[in-house]
């Protein structure tokens, strides 16, 4: 099997143009290739979702899911105990502008304190660029908020994509990746990424439960946010390879 792969590698390397791409890919780390695949996959899913939303093909599914989260006969009352609705309001704040802005500011200040200026700039541009992207897409689609059920909280912007879902994906995945760079054990890295994904998921679900977004708004926010975060991470990896961003410091394994 290995000899077959080597033969294919040599064959492709001999094709003009393709050879340069193959040589570049062969030099990339496996983790980088995973990020490339995640970036492409996330953006592809967002385009597919956005296209269905634009054509109105998701309306029936969106309505069924929102109605499933309400008590039959009383659409103003979400399913579950009363404390659950209050908890969802608390959890949705994890994706709000105030919380994410304060968290981003704290991380940037910390990075500046430890002399990681370029990394701090990447974080700032990633979050600010994501916020601008979210606003532009909201304006572009101008999708109305759900009118099927009463809203569990006040909303002021268009519906697609969900800004809370998108920005929580950008901020939490970026912070998870930054923290993972400081750890040597894969178990710890997996925990950090899992925590980032869980927080992003919780924020999105809270938007559905409160009736302020269609399900496809949340899916669009998740995919666009994850794709943007991964793209910014790829840019950082490239700049790091060019010596323009501080290199990753080798982490010490406490079990070593």
PDB file of C-alpha atoms in Angstrom:
ATOM      1  CA  UNK A   1       0.000   0.000   0.000  1.00  0.00           C
ATOM      2  CA  UNK A   2       2.860   2.343   0.887  1.00  0.00           C
ATOM      3  CA  UNK A   3       4.622   1.672  -2.416  1.00  0.00           C
ATOM      4  CA  UNK A   4       1.391   2.403  -4.290  1.00  0.00           C
ATOM      5  CA  UNK A   5       1.024   5.741  -2.502  1.00  0.00           C
ATOM      6  CA  UNK A   6       4.652   6.581  -3.235  1.00  0.00           C
ATOM      7  CA  UNK A   7       4.120   5.735  -6.907  1.00  0.00           C
ATOM      8  CA  UNK A   8       1.026   7.969  -7.068  1.00  0.00           C
ATOM      9  CA  UNK A   9       2.952  10.744  -5.344  1.00  0.00           C
ATOM     10  CA  UNK A  10       5.769  10.542  -7.915  1.00  0.00           C
ATOM     11  CA  UNK A  11       3.284  10.374 -10.783  1.00  0.00           C
ATOM     12  CA  UNK A  12       1.349  13.449  -9.648  1.00  0.00           C
ATOM     13  CA  UNK A  13       4.557  15.333  -8.878  1.00  0.00           C
ATOM     14  CA  UNK A  14       5.564  15.024 -12.513  1.00  0.00           C
ATOM     15  CA  UNK A  15       2.472  16.861 -13.784  1.00  0.00           C
ATOM     16  CA  UNK A  16       3.150  20.586 -14.371  1.00  0.00           C
ATOM     17  CA  UNK A  17       1.286  22.738 -11.859  1.00  0.00           C
ATOM     18  CA  UNK A  18      -0.089  19.759  -9.950  1.00  0.00           C
ATOM     19  CA  UNK A  19       3.403  18.794  -8.852  1.00  0.00           C
ATOM     20  CA  UNK A  20       3.881  22.042  -6.971  1.00  0.00           C
ATOM     21  CA  UNK A  21       0.575  21.562  -5.146  1.00  0.00           C
ATOM     22  CA  UNK A  22       1.454  17.970  -4.243  1.00  0.00           C
ATOM     23  CA  UNK A  23       4.858  18.985  -2.900  1.00  0.00           C
ATOM     24  CA  UNK A  24       3.281  21.757  -0.841  1.00  0.00           C
ATOM     25  CA  UNK A  25       0.623  19.443   0.595  1.00  0.00           C
ATOM     26  CA  UNK A  26       3.205  16.780   1.421  1.00  0.00           C
ATOM     27  CA  UNK A  27       5.060  19.340   3.535  1.00  0.00           C
ATOM     28  CA  UNK A  28       1.950  20.298   5.485  1.00  0.00           C
ATOM     29  CA  UNK A  29       1.387  18.814   8.897  1.00  0.00           C
ATOM     30  CA  UNK A  30      -1.486  16.415   9.332  1.00  0.00           C
ATOM     31  CA  UNK A  31      -3.199  18.818  11.747  1.00  0.00           C
ATOM     32  CA  UNK A  32      -3.037  21.572   9.135  1.00  0.00           C
ATOM     33  CA  UNK A  33      -4.661  19.320   6.548  1.00  0.00           C
ATOM     34  CA  UNK A  34      -7.454  18.591   9.017  1.00  0.00           C
ATOM     35  CA  UNK A  35      -8.046  22.329   9.494  1.00  0.00           C
ATOM     36  CA  UNK A  36      -8.108  22.811   5.708  1.00  0.00           C
ATOM     37  CA  UNK A  37     -10.721  20.065   5.375  1.00  0.00           C
ATOM     38  CA  UNK A  38     -12.807  21.511   8.210  1.00  0.00           C
ATOM     39  CA  UNK A  39     -12.667  24.977   6.658  1.00  0.00           C
ATOM     40  CA  UNK A  40     -13.800  23.749   3.258  1.00  0.00           C
ATOM     41  CA  UNK A  41     -16.491  21.518   4.748  1.00  0.00           C
ATOM     42  CA  UNK A  42     -17.925  24.245   6.979  1.00  0.00           C
ATOM     43  CA  UNK A  43     -18.128  26.800   4.173  1.00  0.00           C
ATOM     44  CA  UNK A  44     -19.675  24.215   1.840  1.00  0.00           C
ATOM     45  CA  UNK A  45     -22.381  23.416   4.400  1.00  0.00           C
ATOM     46  CA  UNK A  46     -23.081  27.103   4.963  1.00  0.00           C
ATOM     47  CA  UNK A  47     -23.512  27.730   1.241  1.00  0.00           C
ATOM     48  CA  UNK A  48     -25.874  24.750   0.995  1.00  0.00           C
ATOM     49  CA  UNK A  49     -27.943  25.950   3.970  1.00  0.00           C
ATOM     50  CA  UNK A  50     -27.993  29.551   2.739  1.00  0.00           C
ATOM     51  CA  UNK A  51     -29.173  28.433  -0.691  1.00  0.00           C
ATOM     52  CA  UNK A  52     -32.065  26.456   0.818  1.00  0.00           C
ATOM     53  CA  UNK A  53     -32.998  29.386   3.053  1.00  0.00           C
ATOM     54  CA  UNK A  54     -32.971  31.784   0.109  1.00  0.00           C
ATOM     55  CA  UNK A  55     -35.287  29.512  -1.862  1.00  0.00           C
ATOM     56  CA  UNK A  56     -37.609  28.974   1.108  1.00  0.00           C
ATOM     57  CA  UNK A  57     -37.079  25.233   1.132  1.00  0.00           C
ATOM     58  CA  UNK A  58     -36.504  25.001   4.885  1.00  0.00           C
ATOM     59  CA  UNK A  59     -39.694  26.665   6.118  1.00  0.00           C
ATOM     60  CA  UNK A  60     -41.609  23.468   6.865  1.00  0.00           C
ATOM     61  CA  UNK A  61     -38.738  21.854   8.786  1.00  0.00           C
ATOM     62  CA  UNK A  62     -38.017  25.073  10.674  1.00  0.00           C
ATOM     63  CA  UNK A  63     -41.634  25.342  11.794  1.00  0.00           C
ATOM     64  CA  UNK A  64     -41.864  21.710  12.924  1.00  0.00           C
ATOM     65  CA  UNK A  65     -38.763  22.026  15.094  1.00  0.00           C
ATOM     66  CA  UNK A  66     -39.872  25.293  16.701  1.00  0.00           C
ATOM     67  CA  UNK A  67     -43.350  23.887  17.427  1.00  0.00           C
ATOM     68  CA  UNK A  68     -41.792  20.772  18.969  1.00  0.00           C
ATOM     69  CA  UNK A  69     -40.172  23.026  21.579  1.00  0.00           C
ATOM     70  CA  UNK A  70     -43.539  24.532  22.642  1.00  0.00           C
ATOM     71  CA  UNK A  71     -46.394  23.162  24.713  1.00  0.00           C
ATOM     72  CA  UNK A  72     -49.217  22.087  22.339  1.00  0.00           C
ATOM     73  CA  UNK A  73     -52.099  24.525  22.603  1.00  0.00           C
ATOM     74  CA  UNK A  74     -49.996  27.198  24.308  1.00  0.00           C
ATOM     75  CA  UNK A  75     -47.251  28.411  21.986  1.00  0.00           C
ATOM     76  CA  UNK A  76     -46.171  31.061  24.488  1.00  0.00           C
ATOM     77  CA  UNK A  77     -45.014  28.338  26.877  1.00  0.00           C
ATOM     78  CA  UNK A  78     -41.777  26.417  26.062  1.00  0.00           C
ATOM     79  CA  UNK A  79     -41.595  22.738  26.994  1.00  0.00           C
ATOM     80  CA  UNK A  80     -39.998  21.780  30.285  1.00  0.00           C
ATOM     81  CA  UNK A  81     -40.087  23.255  33.790  1.00  0.00           C
ATOM     82  CA  UNK A  82     -40.215  27.001  34.365  1.00  0.00           C
ATOM     83  CA  UNK A  83     -36.613  27.159  35.587  1.00  0.00           C
ATOM     84  CA  UNK A  84     -35.402  25.787  32.242  1.00  0.00           C
ATOM     85  CA  UNK A  85     -36.578  28.881  30.370  1.00  0.00           C
ATOM     86  CA  UNK A  86     -34.756  31.116  32.846  1.00  0.00           C
ATOM     87  CA  UNK A  87     -31.628  28.975  32.508  1.00  0.00           C
ATOM     88  CA  UNK A  88     -31.786  29.280  28.735  1.00  0.00           C
ATOM     89  CA  UNK A  89     -31.808  33.069  29.049  1.00  0.00           C
ATOM     90  CA  UNK A  90     -28.674  32.842  31.175  1.00  0.00           C
ATOM     91  CA  UNK A  91     -26.972  30.453  28.759  1.00  0.00           C
ATOM     92  CA  UNK A  92     -27.805  32.481  25.664  1.00  0.00           C
ATOM     93  CA  UNK A  93     -25.848  35.384  27.189  1.00  0.00           C
ATOM     94  CA  UNK A  94     -22.694  33.295  26.649  1.00  0.00           C
ATOM     95  CA  UNK A  95     -23.058  34.152  22.965  1.00  0.00           C
ATOM     96  CA  UNK A  96     -24.025  37.776  23.485  1.00  0.00           C
ATOM     97  CA  UNK A  97     -22.015  40.801  22.452  1.00  0.00           C
ATOM     98  CA  UNK A  98     -21.172  41.872  26.011  1.00  0.00           C
ATOM     99  CA  UNK A  99     -19.837  38.527  27.243  1.00  0.00           C
ATOM    100  CA  UNK A 100     -17.901  37.708  24.073  1.00  0.00           C
ATOM    101  CA  UNK A 101     -16.440  41.212  23.837  1.00  0.00           C
ATOM    102  CA  UNK A 102     -15.222  41.130  27.444  1.00  0.00           C
ATOM    103  CA  UNK A 103     -13.794  37.652  26.967  1.00  0.00           C
ATOM    104  CA  UNK A 104     -12.001  38.644  23.764  1.00  0.00           C
ATOM    105  CA  UNK A 105     -10.640  41.799  25.384  1.00  0.00           C
ATOM    106  CA  UNK A 106      -9.324  39.810  28.351  1.00  0.00           C
ATOM    107  CA  UNK A 107      -7.567  37.323  26.064  1.00  0.00           C
ATOM    108  CA  UNK A 108      -6.030  40.086  23.943  1.00  0.00           C
ATOM    109  CA  UNK A 109      -4.755  41.873  27.066  1.00  0.00           C
ATOM    110  CA  UNK A 110      -3.228  38.633  28.316  1.00  0.00           C
ATOM    111  CA  UNK A 111      -1.520  37.964  24.978  1.00  0.00           C
ATOM    112  CA  UNK A 112      -0.091  41.478  24.983  1.00  0.00           C
ATOM    113  CA  UNK A 113       1.200  40.985  28.532  1.00  0.00           C
ATOM    114  CA  UNK A 114       3.103  37.841  27.504  1.00  0.00           C
ATOM    115  CA  UNK A 115       4.428  39.619  24.398  1.00  0.00           C
ATOM    116  CA  UNK A 116       2.331  37.711  21.871  1.00  0.00           C
ATOM    117  CA  UNK A 117       1.430  40.835  19.919  1.00  0.00           C
ATOM    118  CA  UNK A 118       0.944  39.197  16.521  1.00  0.00           C
ATOM    119  CA  UNK A 119      -1.239  36.475  18.013  1.00  0.00           C
ATOM    120  CA  UNK A 120      -3.300  39.133  19.804  1.00  0.00           C
ATOM    121  CA  UNK A 121      -3.780  40.914  16.485  1.00  0.00           C
ATOM    122  CA  UNK A 122      -4.941  37.676  14.841  1.00  0.00           C
ATOM    123  CA  UNK A 123      -7.520  37.169  17.602  1.00  0.00           C
ATOM    124  CA  UNK A 124      -8.751  40.759  17.265  1.00  0.00           C
ATOM    125  CA  UNK A 125      -9.072  40.548  13.484  1.00  0.00           C
ATOM    126  CA  UNK A 126     -10.739  37.142  13.695  1.00  0.00           C
ATOM    127  CA  UNK A 127     -13.463  38.305  16.085  1.00  0.00           C
ATOM    128  CA  UNK A 128     -13.950  41.755  14.531  1.00  0.00           C
ATOM    129  CA  UNK A 129     -13.989  40.298  11.022  1.00  0.00           C
ATOM    130  CA  UNK A 130     -16.508  37.660  12.086  1.00  0.00           C
ATOM    131  CA  UNK A 131     -18.801  40.302  13.573  1.00  0.00           C
ATOM    132  CA  UNK A 132     -18.642  42.309  10.348  1.00  0.00           C
ATOM    133  CA  UNK A 133     -19.296  39.191   8.275  1.00  0.00           C
ATOM    134  CA  UNK A 134     -22.329  38.324  10.410  1.00  0.00           C
ATOM    135  CA  UNK A 135     -23.756  41.817   9.976  1.00  0.00           C
ATOM    136  CA  UNK A 136     -23.238  41.777   6.209  1.00  0.00           C
ATOM    137  CA  UNK A 137     -24.962  38.417   5.796  1.00  0.00           C
ATOM    138  CA  UNK A 138     -27.866  39.510   7.989  1.00  0.00           C
ATOM    139  CA  UNK A 139     -28.319  42.579   5.818  1.00  0.00           C
ATOM    140  CA  UNK A 140     -27.936  40.542   2.652  1.00  0.00           C
ATOM    141  CA  UNK A 141     -30.561  37.932   3.538  1.00  0.00           C
ATOM    142  CA  UNK A 142     -32.855  40.218   5.589  1.00  0.00           C
ATOM    143  CA  UNK A 143     -34.686  37.165   6.874  1.00  0.00           C
ATOM    144  CA  UNK A 144     -37.455  38.016   9.358  1.00  0.00           C
ATOM    145  CA  UNK A 145     -37.346  36.572  12.857  1.00  0.00           C
ATOM    146  CA  UNK A 146     -39.711  33.663  13.612  1.00  0.00           C
ATOM    147  CA  UNK A 147     -43.311  34.814  13.905  1.00  0.00           C
ATOM    148  CA  UNK A 148     -44.632  31.368  14.737  1.00  0.00           C
ATOM    149  CA  UNK A 149     -44.031  31.573  18.496  1.00  0.00           C
ATOM    150  CA  UNK A 150     -43.584  34.461  20.960  1.00  0.00           C
ATOM    151  CA  UNK A 151     -39.971  35.478  21.529  1.00  0.00           C
ATOM    152  CA  UNK A 152     -38.450  34.660  24.895  1.00  0.00           C
ATOM    153  CA  UNK A 153     -36.342  37.823  24.826  1.00  0.00           C
ATOM    154  CA  UNK A 154     -35.933  41.049  22.872  1.00  0.00           C
ATOM    155  CA  UNK A 155     -34.215  40.923  19.460  1.00  0.00           C
ATOM    156  CA  UNK A 156     -33.102  43.779  17.237  1.00  0.00           C
ATOM    157  CA  UNK A 157     -31.506  42.385  14.072  1.00  0.00           C
ATOM    158  CA  UNK A 158     -32.311  40.139  11.134  1.00  0.00           C
ATOM    159  CA  UNK A 159     -32.540  36.391  11.590  1.00  0.00           C
ATOM    160  CA  UNK A 160     -30.071  34.655   9.227  1.00  0.00           C
ATOM    161  CA  UNK A 161     -27.466  33.688  10.217  1.00  0.00           C
ATOM    162  CA  UNK A 162     -27.730  33.583  14.004  1.00  0.00           C
ATOM    163  CA  UNK A 163     -25.196  36.088  15.329  1.00  0.00           C
ATOM    164  CA  UNK A 164     -25.036  34.420  18.755  1.00  0.00           C
ATOM    165  CA  UNK A 165     -24.340  31.017  17.186  1.00  0.00           C
ATOM    166  CA  UNK A 166     -21.779  32.381  14.742  1.00  0.00           C
ATOM    167  CA  UNK A 167     -19.853  34.565  17.186  1.00  0.00           C
ATOM    168  CA  UNK A 168     -19.797  31.907  19.906  1.00  0.00           C
ATOM    169  CA  UNK A 169     -18.309  29.478  17.371  1.00  0.00           C
ATOM    170  CA  UNK A 170     -15.652  32.009  16.386  1.00  0.00           C
ATOM    171  CA  UNK A 171     -14.685  33.062  19.913  1.00  0.00           C
ATOM    172  CA  UNK A 172     -14.860  29.722  21.719  1.00  0.00           C
ATOM    173  CA  UNK A 173     -13.211  27.695  18.953  1.00  0.00           C
ATOM    174  CA  UNK A 174     -10.435  30.282  18.625  1.00  0.00           C
ATOM    175  CA  UNK A 175      -9.822  30.350  22.380  1.00  0.00           C
ATOM    176  CA  UNK A 176      -9.949  26.555  22.511  1.00  0.00           C
ATOM    177  CA  UNK A 177      -7.320  26.344  19.778  1.00  0.00           C
ATOM    178  CA  UNK A 178      -5.107  28.883  21.568  1.00  0.00           C
ATOM    179  CA  UNK A 179      -5.286  26.951  24.833  1.00  0.00           C
ATOM    180  CA  UNK A 180      -4.718  23.634  23.052  1.00  0.00           C
ATOM    181  CA  UNK A 181      -1.406  24.955  21.717  1.00  0.00           C
ATOM    182  CA  UNK A 182      -0.113  25.126  25.294  1.00  0.00           C
ATOM    183  CA  UNK A 183      -0.863  21.480  26.076  1.00  0.00           C
ATOM    184  CA  UNK A 184       1.207  18.422  25.216  1.00  0.00           C
ATOM    185  CA  UNK A 185      -1.360  15.691  25.877  1.00  0.00           C
ATOM    186  CA  UNK A 186      -3.976  14.968  23.234  1.00  0.00           C
ATOM    187  CA  UNK A 187      -6.516  14.157  25.933  1.00  0.00           C
ATOM    188  CA  UNK A 188      -6.288  17.710  27.260  1.00  0.00           C
ATOM    189  CA  UNK A 189      -6.437  19.141  23.731  1.00  0.00           C
ATOM    190  CA  UNK A 190      -9.551  17.085  23.016  1.00  0.00           C
ATOM    191  CA  UNK A 191     -11.158  18.295  26.252  1.00  0.00           C
ATOM    192  CA  UNK A 192     -10.519  21.946  25.373  1.00  0.00           C
ATOM    193  CA  UNK A 193     -11.955  21.586  21.876  1.00  0.00           C
ATOM    194  CA  UNK A 194     -14.870  19.577  23.248  1.00  0.00           C
ATOM    195  CA  UNK A 195     -15.616  22.323  25.763  1.00  0.00           C
ATOM    196  CA  UNK A 196     -15.514  24.967  23.012  1.00  0.00           C
ATOM    197  CA  UNK A 197     -17.891  22.922  20.856  1.00  0.00           C
ATOM    198  CA  UNK A 198     -20.224  22.306  23.810  1.00  0.00           C
ATOM    199  CA  UNK A 199     -20.459  26.020  24.633  1.00  0.00           C
ATOM    200  CA  UNK A 200     -21.156  26.827  20.986  1.00  0.00           C
ATOM    201  CA  UNK A 201     -23.840  24.129  20.854  1.00  0.00           C
ATOM    202  CA  UNK A 202     -25.516  25.311  24.064  1.00  0.00           C
ATOM    203  CA  UNK A 203     -25.735  28.892  22.821  1.00  0.00           C
ATOM    204  CA  UNK A 204     -27.337  27.801  19.548  1.00  0.00           C
ATOM    205  CA  UNK A 205     -29.876  25.542  21.254  1.00  0.00           C
ATOM    206  CA  UNK A 206     -30.817  28.346  23.646  1.00  0.00           C
ATOM    207  CA  UNK A 207     -31.708  30.558  20.676  1.00  0.00           C
ATOM    208  CA  UNK A 208     -34.098  27.898  19.392  1.00  0.00           C
ATOM    209  CA  UNK A 209     -35.638  27.282  22.795  1.00  0.00           C
ATOM    210  CA  UNK A 210     -36.327  30.987  23.265  1.00  0.00           C
ATOM    211  CA  UNK A 211     -37.953  31.136  19.825  1.00  0.00           C
ATOM    212  CA  UNK A 212     -35.775  33.972  18.521  1.00  0.00           C
ATOM    213  CA  UNK A 213     -34.248  32.030  15.608  1.00  0.00           C
ATOM    214  CA  UNK A 214     -35.227  29.459  13.040  1.00  0.00           C
ATOM    215  CA  UNK A 215     -33.198  26.210  13.267  1.00  0.00           C
ATOM    216  CA  UNK A 216     -31.511  26.953   9.939  1.00  0.00           C
ATOM    217  CA  UNK A 217     -30.411  30.331  11.324  1.00  0.00           C
ATOM    218  CA  UNK A 218     -28.507  28.491  14.033  1.00  0.00           C
ATOM    219  CA  UNK A 219     -27.066  25.924  11.621  1.00  0.00           C
ATOM    220  CA  UNK A 220     -25.955  28.737   9.331  1.00  0.00           C
ATOM    221  CA  UNK A 221     -24.329  30.558  12.238  1.00  0.00           C
ATOM    222  CA  UNK A 222     -22.516  27.439  13.419  1.00  0.00           C
ATOM    223  CA  UNK A 223     -21.130  26.538  10.002  1.00  0.00           C
ATOM    224  CA  UNK A 224     -20.140  30.066   8.991  1.00  0.00           C
ATOM    225  CA  UNK A 225     -18.576  30.738  12.395  1.00  0.00           C
ATOM    226  CA  UNK A 226     -16.647  27.473  12.423  1.00  0.00           C
ATOM    227  CA  UNK A 227     -15.452  28.037   8.860  1.00  0.00           C
ATOM    228  CA  UNK A 228     -14.318  31.579   9.614  1.00  0.00           C
ATOM    229  CA  UNK A 229     -12.513  30.500  12.803  1.00  0.00           C
ATOM    230  CA  UNK A 230     -10.756  27.694  10.935  1.00  0.00           C
ATOM    231  CA  UNK A 231      -9.794  30.024   8.086  1.00  0.00           C
ATOM    232  CA  UNK A 232      -8.292  32.541  10.515  1.00  0.00           C
ATOM    233  CA  UNK A 233      -6.398  29.713  12.192  1.00  0.00           C
ATOM    234  CA  UNK A 234      -4.992  28.644   8.834  1.00  0.00           C
ATOM    235  CA  UNK A 235      -3.827  32.199   8.207  1.00  0.00           C
ATOM    236  CA  UNK A 236      -2.103  32.189  11.582  1.00  0.00           C
ATOM    237  CA  UNK A 237      -0.385  28.872  10.848  1.00  0.00           C
ATOM    238  CA  UNK A 238       0.850  30.220   7.523  1.00  0.00           C
ATOM    239  CA  UNK A 239       2.142  33.446   9.069  1.00  0.00           C
ATOM    240  CA  UNK A 240       3.769  31.399  11.802  1.00  0.00           C
ATOM    241  CA  UNK A 241       5.584  29.303   9.195  1.00  0.00           C
ATOM    242  CA  UNK A 242       6.820  32.539   7.623  1.00  0.00           C
ATOM    243  CA  UNK A 243       8.094  33.814  10.962  1.00  0.00           C
ATOM    244  CA  UNK A 244       5.545  36.640  11.134  1.00  0.00           C
ATOM    245  CA  UNK A 245       3.637  35.200  14.117  1.00  0.00           C
ATOM    246  CA  UNK A 246       5.161  33.970  17.359  1.00  0.00           C
ATOM    247  CA  UNK A 247       5.873  30.221  17.236  1.00  0.00           C
ATOM    248  CA  UNK A 248       4.043  27.786  19.446  1.00  0.00           C
ATOM    249  CA  UNK A 249       5.925  27.268  22.680  1.00  0.00           C
ATOM    250  CA  UNK A 250       6.686  23.612  23.427  1.00  0.00           C
ATOM    251  CA  UNK A 251       4.364  22.446  26.168  1.00  0.00           C
ATOM    252  CA  UNK A 252       5.643  20.340  29.036  1.00  0.00           C
ATOM    253  CA  UNK A 253       3.963  17.007  29.575  1.00  0.00           C
ATOM    254  CA  UNK A 254       3.516  16.515  33.334  1.00  0.00           C
ATOM    255  CA  UNK A 255       3.452  12.724  32.827  1.00  0.00           C
ATOM    256  CA  UNK A 256       6.770  12.702  30.956  1.00  0.00           C
TER     257      UNK A 256
END
